[in-house]
Amino acid sequence: GENVEQHPSTLSVQEGDSAVIKCTYSDSASNYFPWYKQELGKRPQLIIDIRSNVGEKKDQRIAVTLNKTAKHFSLHITETQPEDSAVYFCAALSSGSRLTFGEGTQLTVNP
Amino acid sequence: DVKVTQSSRYLVKRTGEKVFLECVQDMDHENMFWYRQDPGLGLRLIYFSYDVKMKEKGDIPEGYSVSREKKERFSLILESASTNQTSMYLCASSSDTGGPLSGANVLTFGAGSRLTVL
């Protein structure tokens, strides 16, 4: 089955700096890669996703890049703000509708 | 407008008890999932279902079973709860239809059920 690894497990940045979270996956058939944000005490919510027919996608301050050859994808957050502090999960969709998640990254943005 | 509802936010059970966690979605989604969330381990898939009365094992099915008698309802059952099943349980649903631009495969999560087994 699919295996997704996520790094780093914790990330602390100063407000205004950029943050990058990286994930690797094992199944070359995976074709959909979402990122979920989970604020403290709340449910995970989709923030951005990318499908295997594109290499990069942007939505305001967040972007995701995908390298299918190397089987890795990354989340980039620019101009970080305190409200970006949360746990971020990457995931990969392989067989059927099944999403496999990474271990999560606790991002802390210090004012 | 809550779309995925989990019946219990907090439960405390004794070792050996049978535990039912209920999940209902109102989006007419075909797919429903049960994940377990533990610190440092991410979201691990327990069971999922593509259709009524269908079920598939996820990555950690041992000690759990599921039931999907109606499209909107997916239940997680712990036949005999153990302390190592103390965790946060998240239900989610998704649809395959409509293609990438319409949100196919996007998971909508419930608020979670925090289970403590003593």
PDB file of C-alpha atoms in Angstrom:
ATOM      1  CA  GLY A   1       0.000   0.000   0.000  1.00  0.00           C
ATOM      2  CA  GLU A   2       0.846   3.681  -0.045  1.00  0.00           C
ATOM      3  CA  ASN A   3       3.306   5.099   2.489  1.00  0.00           C
ATOM      4  CA  VAL A   4       3.568   8.846   3.097  1.00  0.00           C
ATOM      5  CA  GLU A   5       6.380  10.423   5.104  1.00  0.00           C
ATOM      6  CA  GLN A   6       6.251  14.039   6.251  1.00  0.00           C
ATOM      7  CA  HIS A   7       9.010  16.337   7.522  1.00  0.00           C
ATOM      8  CA  PRO A   8       9.618  18.147   9.760  1.00  0.00           C
ATOM      9  CA  SER A   9       7.417  17.063  12.632  1.00  0.00           C
ATOM     10  CA  THR A  10       7.670  20.513  14.214  1.00  0.00           C
ATOM     11  CA  LEU A  11       8.480  23.862  12.636  1.00  0.00           C
ATOM     12  CA  SER A  12       8.806  27.214  14.345  1.00  0.00           C
ATOM     13  CA  VAL A  13       9.113  30.436  12.326  1.00  0.00           C
ATOM     14  CA  GLN A  14       8.923  34.151  12.934  1.00  0.00           C
ATOM     15  CA  GLU A  15       5.910  36.035  11.675  1.00  0.00           C
ATOM     16  CA  GLY A  16       6.501  37.114   8.092  1.00  0.00           C
ATOM     17  CA  ASP A  17       8.953  34.322   7.318  1.00  0.00           C
ATOM     18  CA  SER A  18       8.239  31.449   4.935  1.00  0.00           C
ATOM     19  CA  ALA A  19       7.509  27.874   5.979  1.00  0.00           C
ATOM     20  CA  VAL A  20       8.069  24.738   3.934  1.00  0.00           C
ATOM     21  CA  ILE A  21       6.776  21.248   4.728  1.00  0.00           C
ATOM     22  CA  LYS A  22       7.841  18.266   2.647  1.00  0.00           C
ATOM     23  CA  CYS A  23       6.273  14.877   1.971  1.00  0.00           C
ATOM     24  CA  THR A  24       7.342  11.795   0.074  1.00  0.00           C
ATOM     25  CA  TYR A  25       5.123   8.972  -1.137  1.00  0.00           C
ATOM     26  CA  SER A  26       5.798   5.445  -2.309  1.00  0.00           C
ATOM     27  CA  ASP A  27       3.057   4.512  -4.795  1.00  0.00           C
ATOM     28  CA  SER A  28       3.818   5.842  -8.273  1.00  0.00           C
ATOM     29  CA  ALA A  29       0.130   5.377  -9.155  1.00  0.00           C
ATOM     30  CA  SER A  30      -0.931   8.058  -6.655  1.00  0.00           C
ATOM     31  CA  ASN A  31      -2.500  10.966  -8.493  1.00  0.00           C
ATOM     32  CA  TYR A  32      -3.997  13.352  -5.953  1.00  0.00           C
ATOM     33  CA  PHE A  33      -2.169  15.165  -3.148  1.00  0.00           C
ATOM     34  CA  PRO A  34      -4.134  17.302  -0.688  1.00  0.00           C
ATOM     35  CA  TRP A  35      -2.986  19.290   2.321  1.00  0.00           C
ATOM     36  CA  TYR A  36      -5.134  19.617   5.424  1.00  0.00           C
ATOM     37  CA  LYS A  37      -4.830  22.125   8.248  1.00  0.00           C
ATOM     38  CA  GLN A  38      -6.002  21.277  11.749  1.00  0.00           C
ATOM     39  CA  GLU A  39      -6.241  24.096  14.253  1.00  0.00           C
ATOM     40  CA  LEU A  40      -6.198  23.250  17.922  1.00  0.00           C
ATOM     41  CA  GLY A  41      -9.418  21.500  18.943  1.00  0.00           C
ATOM     42  CA  LYS A  42     -10.888  21.605  15.446  1.00  0.00           C
ATOM     43  CA  ARG A  43     -11.370  19.172  12.591  1.00  0.00           C
ATOM     44  CA  PRO A  44      -8.898  18.941   9.687  1.00  0.00           C
ATOM     45  CA  GLN A  45      -9.855  21.080   6.707  1.00  0.00           C
ATOM     46  CA  LEU A  46      -8.533  21.085   3.158  1.00  0.00           C
ATOM     47  CA  ILE A  47      -6.394  24.117   2.344  1.00  0.00           C
ATOM     48  CA  ILE A  48      -4.965  23.214  -1.048  1.00  0.00           C
ATOM     49  CA  ASP A  49      -4.581  20.194  -3.293  1.00  0.00           C
ATOM     50  CA  ILE A  50      -2.776  19.233  -6.462  1.00  0.00           C
ATOM     51  CA  ARG A  51      -3.365  16.548  -9.038  1.00  0.00           C
ATOM     52  CA  SER A  52      -0.656  14.705 -10.895  1.00  0.00           C
ATOM     53  CA  ASN A  53      -1.139  16.523 -14.189  1.00  0.00           C
ATOM     54  CA  VAL A  54       0.298  19.794 -12.803  1.00  0.00           C
ATOM     55  CA  GLY A  55       3.575  20.646 -11.088  1.00  0.00           C
ATOM     56  CA  GLU A  56       2.554  23.641  -9.000  1.00  0.00           C
ATOM     57  CA  LYS A  57      -0.544  25.313  -7.662  1.00  0.00           C
ATOM     58  CA  LYS A  58      -0.922  28.588  -5.762  1.00  0.00           C
ATOM     59  CA  ASP A  59      -3.649  30.102  -3.666  1.00  0.00           C
ATOM     60  CA  GLN A  60      -2.701  33.481  -2.211  1.00  0.00           C
ATOM     61  CA  ARG A  61       0.020  32.823   0.386  1.00  0.00           C
ATOM     62  CA  ILE A  62       0.089  29.064   0.028  1.00  0.00           C
ATOM     63  CA  ALA A  63       1.471  26.941  -2.777  1.00  0.00           C
ATOM     64  CA  VAL A  64       2.079  23.281  -3.384  1.00  0.00           C
ATOM     65  CA  THR A  65       4.681  21.764  -5.685  1.00  0.00           C
ATOM     66  CA  LEU A  66       4.777  18.210  -6.983  1.00  0.00           C
ATOM     67  CA  ASN A  67       7.704  16.222  -8.377  1.00  0.00           C
ATOM     68  CA  LYS A  68       6.295  12.954  -9.675  1.00  0.00           C
ATOM     69  CA  THR A  69       9.678  11.613 -10.753  1.00  0.00           C
ATOM     70  CA  ALA A  70      11.078  11.949  -7.262  1.00  0.00           C
ATOM     71  CA  LYS A  71       7.710  11.175  -5.638  1.00  0.00           C
ATOM     72  CA  HIS A  72       7.657  14.154  -3.368  1.00  0.00           C
ATOM     73  CA  PHE A  73       5.480  17.201  -2.851  1.00  0.00           C
ATOM     74  CA  SER A  74       5.785  20.270  -0.671  1.00  0.00           C
ATOM     75  CA  LEU A  75       3.654  22.952   0.955  1.00  0.00           C
ATOM     76  CA  HIS A  76       4.961  26.505   0.932  1.00  0.00           C
ATOM     77  CA  ILE A  77       3.482  29.245   3.103  1.00  0.00           C
ATOM     78  CA  THR A  78       4.783  32.764   2.564  1.00  0.00           C
ATOM     79  CA  GLU A  79       4.439  35.792   4.852  1.00  0.00           C
ATOM     80  CA  THR A  80       3.367  33.590   7.740  1.00  0.00           C
ATOM     81  CA  GLN A  81       0.908  34.932  10.296  1.00  0.00           C
ATOM     82  CA  PRO A  82       0.067  33.737  13.816  1.00  0.00           C
ATOM     83  CA  GLU A  83      -3.213  32.294  12.537  1.00  0.00           C
ATOM     84  CA  ASP A  84      -1.191  29.923  10.348  1.00  0.00           C
ATOM     85  CA  SER A  85      -0.168  28.106  13.539  1.00  0.00           C
ATOM     86  CA  ALA A  86      -1.697  24.624  13.318  1.00  0.00           C
ATOM     87  CA  VAL A  87      -0.941  21.011  12.475  1.00  0.00           C
ATOM     88  CA  TYR A  88      -0.586  20.413   8.752  1.00  0.00           C
ATOM     89  CA  PHE A  89      -1.108  17.006   7.145  1.00  0.00           C
ATOM     90  CA  CYS A  90      -0.149  15.934   3.657  1.00  0.00           C
ATOM     91  CA  ALA A  91      -1.865  12.991   1.985  1.00  0.00           C
ATOM     92  CA  ALA A  92      -1.755  10.910  -1.164  1.00  0.00           C
ATOM     93  CA  LEU A  93      -4.585   9.175  -2.993  1.00  0.00           C
ATOM     94  CA  SER A  94      -3.666   5.791  -4.389  1.00  0.00           C
ATOM     95  CA  SER A  95      -6.083   2.932  -4.946  1.00  0.00           C
ATOM     96  CA  GLY A  96      -9.719   3.844  -5.214  1.00  0.00           C
ATOM     97  CA  SER A  97     -10.739   6.673  -2.914  1.00  0.00           C
ATOM     98  CA  ARG A  98      -8.370   5.907  -0.091  1.00  0.00           C
ATOM     99  CA  LEU A  99      -6.207   8.754   1.255  1.00  0.00           C
ATOM    100  CA  THR A 100      -3.026   7.953   3.177  1.00  0.00           C
ATOM    101  CA  PHE A 101      -1.831  10.728   5.480  1.00  0.00           C
ATOM    102  CA  GLY A 102       1.588  11.805   6.660  1.00  0.00           C
ATOM    103  CA  GLU A 103       2.418  12.082  10.355  1.00  0.00           C
ATOM    104  CA  GLY A 104       1.689  15.797  10.551  1.00  0.00           C
ATOM    105  CA  THR A 105       3.741  18.956  11.126  1.00  0.00           C
ATOM    106  CA  GLN A 106       3.107  21.278  14.056  1.00  0.00           C
ATOM    107  CA  LEU A 107       3.742  24.785  12.700  1.00  0.00           C
ATOM    108  CA  THR A 108       4.182  27.586  15.208  1.00  0.00           C
ATOM    109  CA  VAL A 109       4.359  31.174  13.984  1.00  0.00           C
ATOM    110  CA  ASN A 110       5.874  33.452  16.609  1.00  0.00           C
ATOM    111  CA  PRO A 111       4.685  37.084  16.648  1.00  0.00           C
TER     112      PRO A 111
ATOM    113  CA  ASP B   1     -24.025  23.947   8.518  1.00  0.00           C
ATOM    114  CA  VAL B   2     -22.479  20.816   9.988  1.00  0.00           C
ATOM    115  CA  LYS B   3     -22.208  18.194   7.264  1.00  0.00           C
ATOM    116  CA  VAL B   4     -20.523  15.275   9.061  1.00  0.00           C
ATOM    117  CA  THR B   5     -21.829  14.642  12.546  1.00  0.00           C
ATOM    118  CA  GLN B   6     -20.284  12.345  15.103  1.00  0.00           C
ATOM    119  CA  SER B   7     -22.698  11.430  17.850  1.00  0.00           C
ATOM    120  CA  SER B   8     -20.337  11.630  20.810  1.00  0.00           C
ATOM    121  CA  ARG B   9     -17.547  14.155  21.414  1.00  0.00           C
ATOM    122  CA  TYR B  10     -16.240  12.496  24.574  1.00  0.00           C
ATOM    123  CA  LEU B  11     -16.653   8.955  25.841  1.00  0.00           C
ATOM    124  CA  VAL B  12     -15.171   7.123  28.810  1.00  0.00           C
ATOM    125  CA  LYS B  13     -15.451   3.337  28.762  1.00  0.00           C
ATOM    126  CA  ARG B  14     -14.119   0.395  30.732  1.00  0.00           C
ATOM    127  CA  THR B  15     -11.829  -2.290  29.364  1.00  0.00           C
ATOM    128  CA  GLY B  16     -13.898  -5.009  27.740  1.00  0.00           C
ATOM    129  CA  GLU B  17     -16.944  -2.867  27.036  1.00  0.00           C
ATOM    130  CA  LYS B  18     -18.501  -2.743  23.588  1.00  0.00           C
ATOM    131  CA  VAL B  19     -18.305   0.740  22.103  1.00  0.00           C
ATOM    132  CA  PHE B  20     -20.285   2.235  19.226  1.00  0.00           C
ATOM    133  CA  LEU B  21     -19.175   5.415  17.470  1.00  0.00           C
ATOM    134  CA  GLU B  22     -21.765   6.817  15.096  1.00  0.00           C
ATOM    135  CA  CYS B  23     -21.223   9.071  12.106  1.00  0.00           C
ATOM    136  CA  VAL B  24     -23.820  10.662   9.825  1.00  0.00           C
ATOM    137  CA  GLN B  25     -23.247  12.776   6.709  1.00  0.00           C
ATOM    138  CA  ASP B  26     -25.821  14.792   4.790  1.00  0.00           C
ATOM    139  CA  MET B  27     -23.916  15.330   1.537  1.00  0.00           C
ATOM    140  CA  ASP B  28     -24.996  12.119  -0.203  1.00  0.00           C
ATOM    141  CA  HIS B  29     -21.349  11.016  -0.367  1.00  0.00           C
ATOM    142  CA  GLU B  30     -20.565   7.490  -1.492  1.00  0.00           C
ATOM    143  CA  ASN B  31     -17.379   7.124   0.554  1.00  0.00           C
ATOM    144  CA  MET B  32     -17.071   7.149   4.305  1.00  0.00           C
ATOM    145  CA  PHE B  33     -13.988   6.654   6.459  1.00  0.00           C
ATOM    146  CA  TRP B  34     -12.930   6.123  10.038  1.00  0.00           C
ATOM    147  CA  TYR B  35      -9.509   7.450  11.045  1.00  0.00           C
ATOM    148  CA  ARG B  36      -7.703   7.323  14.336  1.00  0.00           C
ATOM    149  CA  GLN B  37      -5.548  10.300  15.335  1.00  0.00           C
ATOM    150  CA  ASP B  38      -2.677   9.950  17.787  1.00  0.00           C
ATOM    151  CA  PRO B  39       0.129  12.480  18.397  1.00  0.00           C
ATOM    152  CA  GLY B  40       3.106  11.883  16.129  1.00  0.00           C
ATOM    153  CA  LEU B  41       1.296   9.188  14.151  1.00  0.00           C
ATOM    154  CA  GLY B  42      -0.952  11.342  11.987  1.00  0.00           C
ATOM    155  CA  LEU B  43      -4.299  10.083  10.765  1.00  0.00           C
ATOM    156  CA  ARG B  44      -4.401   6.327  10.367  1.00  0.00           C
ATOM    157  CA  LEU B  45      -7.180   4.673   8.406  1.00  0.00           C
ATOM    158  CA  ILE B  46      -9.144   2.019  10.293  1.00  0.00           C
ATOM    159  CA  TYR B  47     -11.934   1.117   7.862  1.00  0.00           C
ATOM    160  CA  PHE B  48     -13.675   2.676   4.913  1.00  0.00           C
ATOM    161  CA  SER B  49     -16.745   2.081   2.810  1.00  0.00           C
ATOM    162  CA  TYR B  50     -17.508   2.814  -0.847  1.00  0.00           C
ATOM    163  CA  ASP B  51     -21.187   1.995  -0.682  1.00  0.00           C
ATOM    164  CA  VAL B  52     -23.970   0.712   1.510  1.00  0.00           C
ATOM    165  CA  LYS B  53     -23.091  -2.643   3.076  1.00  0.00           C
ATOM    166  CA  MET B  54     -19.578  -2.413   1.615  1.00  0.00           C
ATOM    167  CA  LYS B  55     -16.510  -2.191   3.837  1.00  0.00           C
ATOM    168  CA  GLU B  56     -12.782  -2.355   3.334  1.00  0.00           C
ATOM    169  CA  LYS B  57      -9.990  -2.709   5.865  1.00  0.00           C
ATOM    170  CA  GLY B  58      -7.653   0.201   6.260  1.00  0.00           C
ATOM    171  CA  ASP B  59      -4.184   0.179   7.776  1.00  0.00           C
ATOM    172  CA  ILE B  60      -5.133  -0.643  11.380  1.00  0.00           C
ATOM    173  CA  PRO B  61      -8.395  -2.657  11.414  1.00  0.00           C
ATOM    174  CA  GLU B  62      -7.496  -5.007  14.263  1.00  0.00           C
ATOM    175  CA  GLY B  63      -9.896  -4.706  17.183  1.00  0.00           C
ATOM    176  CA  TYR B  64     -12.476  -2.760  15.167  1.00  0.00           C
ATOM    177  CA  SER B  65     -15.436  -3.481  12.934  1.00  0.00           C
ATOM    178  CA  VAL B  66     -17.832  -1.247  11.012  1.00  0.00           C
ATOM    179  CA  SER B  67     -21.385  -1.147   9.789  1.00  0.00           C
ATOM    180  CA  ARG B  68     -22.950   0.767   6.927  1.00  0.00           C
ATOM    181  CA  GLU B  69     -26.625  -0.085   6.636  1.00  0.00           C
ATOM    182  CA  LYS B  70     -27.586   3.276   5.140  1.00  0.00           C
ATOM    183  CA  LYS B  71     -25.662   5.541   2.792  1.00  0.00           C
ATOM    184  CA  GLU B  72     -25.537   8.415   5.254  1.00  0.00           C
ATOM    185  CA  ARG B  73     -24.471   6.448   8.334  1.00  0.00           C
ATOM    186  CA  PHE B  74     -21.177   4.701   9.100  1.00  0.00           C
ATOM    187  CA  SER B  75     -20.610   3.163  12.508  1.00  0.00           C
ATOM    188  CA  LEU B  76     -17.352   2.105  14.142  1.00  0.00           C
ATOM    189  CA  ILE B  77     -17.566  -0.723  16.661  1.00  0.00           C
ATOM    190  CA  LEU B  78     -15.038  -1.742  19.281  1.00  0.00           C
ATOM    191  CA  GLU B  79     -16.170  -5.231  20.274  1.00  0.00           C
ATOM    192  CA  SER B  80     -14.087  -5.302  23.451  1.00  0.00           C
ATOM    193  CA  ALA B  81     -12.417  -1.999  24.224  1.00  0.00           C
ATOM    194  CA  SER B  82      -8.811  -1.998  25.362  1.00  0.00           C
ATOM    195  CA  THR B  83      -6.658   0.760  26.833  1.00  0.00           C
ATOM    196  CA  ASN B  84      -4.573   0.999  23.663  1.00  0.00           C
ATOM    197  CA  GLN B  85      -7.707   2.104  21.835  1.00  0.00           C
ATOM    198  CA  THR B  86      -7.779   5.345  23.803  1.00  0.00           C
ATOM    199  CA  SER B  87      -7.595   7.913  21.041  1.00  0.00           C
ATOM    200  CA  MET B  88      -9.334  10.551  18.957  1.00  0.00           C
ATOM    201  CA  TYR B  89     -11.550   9.019  16.271  1.00  0.00           C
ATOM    202  CA  LEU B  90     -12.389  11.015  13.168  1.00  0.00           C
ATOM    203  CA  CYS B  91     -15.086  10.168  10.674  1.00  0.00           C
ATOM    204  CA  ALA B  92     -14.937  11.594   7.145  1.00  0.00           C
ATOM    205  CA  SER B  93     -16.801  11.354   3.865  1.00  0.00           C
ATOM    206  CA  SER B  94     -16.015  12.083   0.232  1.00  0.00           C
ATOM    207  CA  SER B  95     -17.407  11.767  -3.245  1.00  0.00           C
ATOM    208  CA  ASP B  96     -15.755  10.416  -6.381  1.00  0.00           C
ATOM    209  CA  THR B  97     -18.095  12.146  -8.767  1.00  0.00           C
ATOM    210  CA  GLY B  98     -17.811  15.449 -10.556  1.00  0.00           C
ATOM    211  CA  GLY B  99     -14.127  15.510 -11.404  1.00  0.00           C
ATOM    212  CA  PRO B 100     -11.248  17.547  -9.960  1.00  0.00           C
ATOM    213  CA  LEU B 101     -12.893  20.957 -10.157  1.00  0.00           C
ATOM    214  CA  SER B 102     -15.940  19.920  -8.190  1.00  0.00           C
ATOM    215  CA  GLY B 103     -14.184  18.609  -5.157  1.00  0.00           C
ATOM    216  CA  ALA B 104     -13.970  14.917  -5.916  1.00  0.00           C
ATOM    217  CA  ASN B 105     -12.010  13.030  -3.254  1.00  0.00           C
ATOM    218  CA  VAL B 106     -12.007  15.969  -0.830  1.00  0.00           C
ATOM    219  CA  LEU B 107     -12.579  14.688   2.687  1.00  0.00           C
ATOM    220  CA  THR B 108     -15.061  16.408   4.960  1.00  0.00           C
ATOM    221  CA  PHE B 109     -14.323  15.501   8.555  1.00  0.00           C
ATOM    222  CA  GLY B 110     -16.522  15.282  11.596  1.00  0.00           C
ATOM    223  CA  ALA B 111     -15.578  17.033  14.837  1.00  0.00           C
ATOM    224  CA  GLY B 112     -14.090  13.875  16.304  1.00  0.00           C
ATOM    225  CA  SER B 113     -14.872  11.539  19.184  1.00  0.00           C
ATOM    226  CA  ARG B 114     -12.344  11.382  21.985  1.00  0.00           C
ATOM    227  CA  LEU B 115     -12.476   7.935  23.554  1.00  0.00           C
ATOM    228  CA  THR B 116     -10.820   7.070  26.842  1.00  0.00           C
ATOM    229  CA  VAL B 117     -10.687   3.416  27.862  1.00  0.00           C
ATOM    230  CA  LEU B 118      -9.910   2.824  31.535  1.00  0.00           C
TER     231      LEU B 118
END
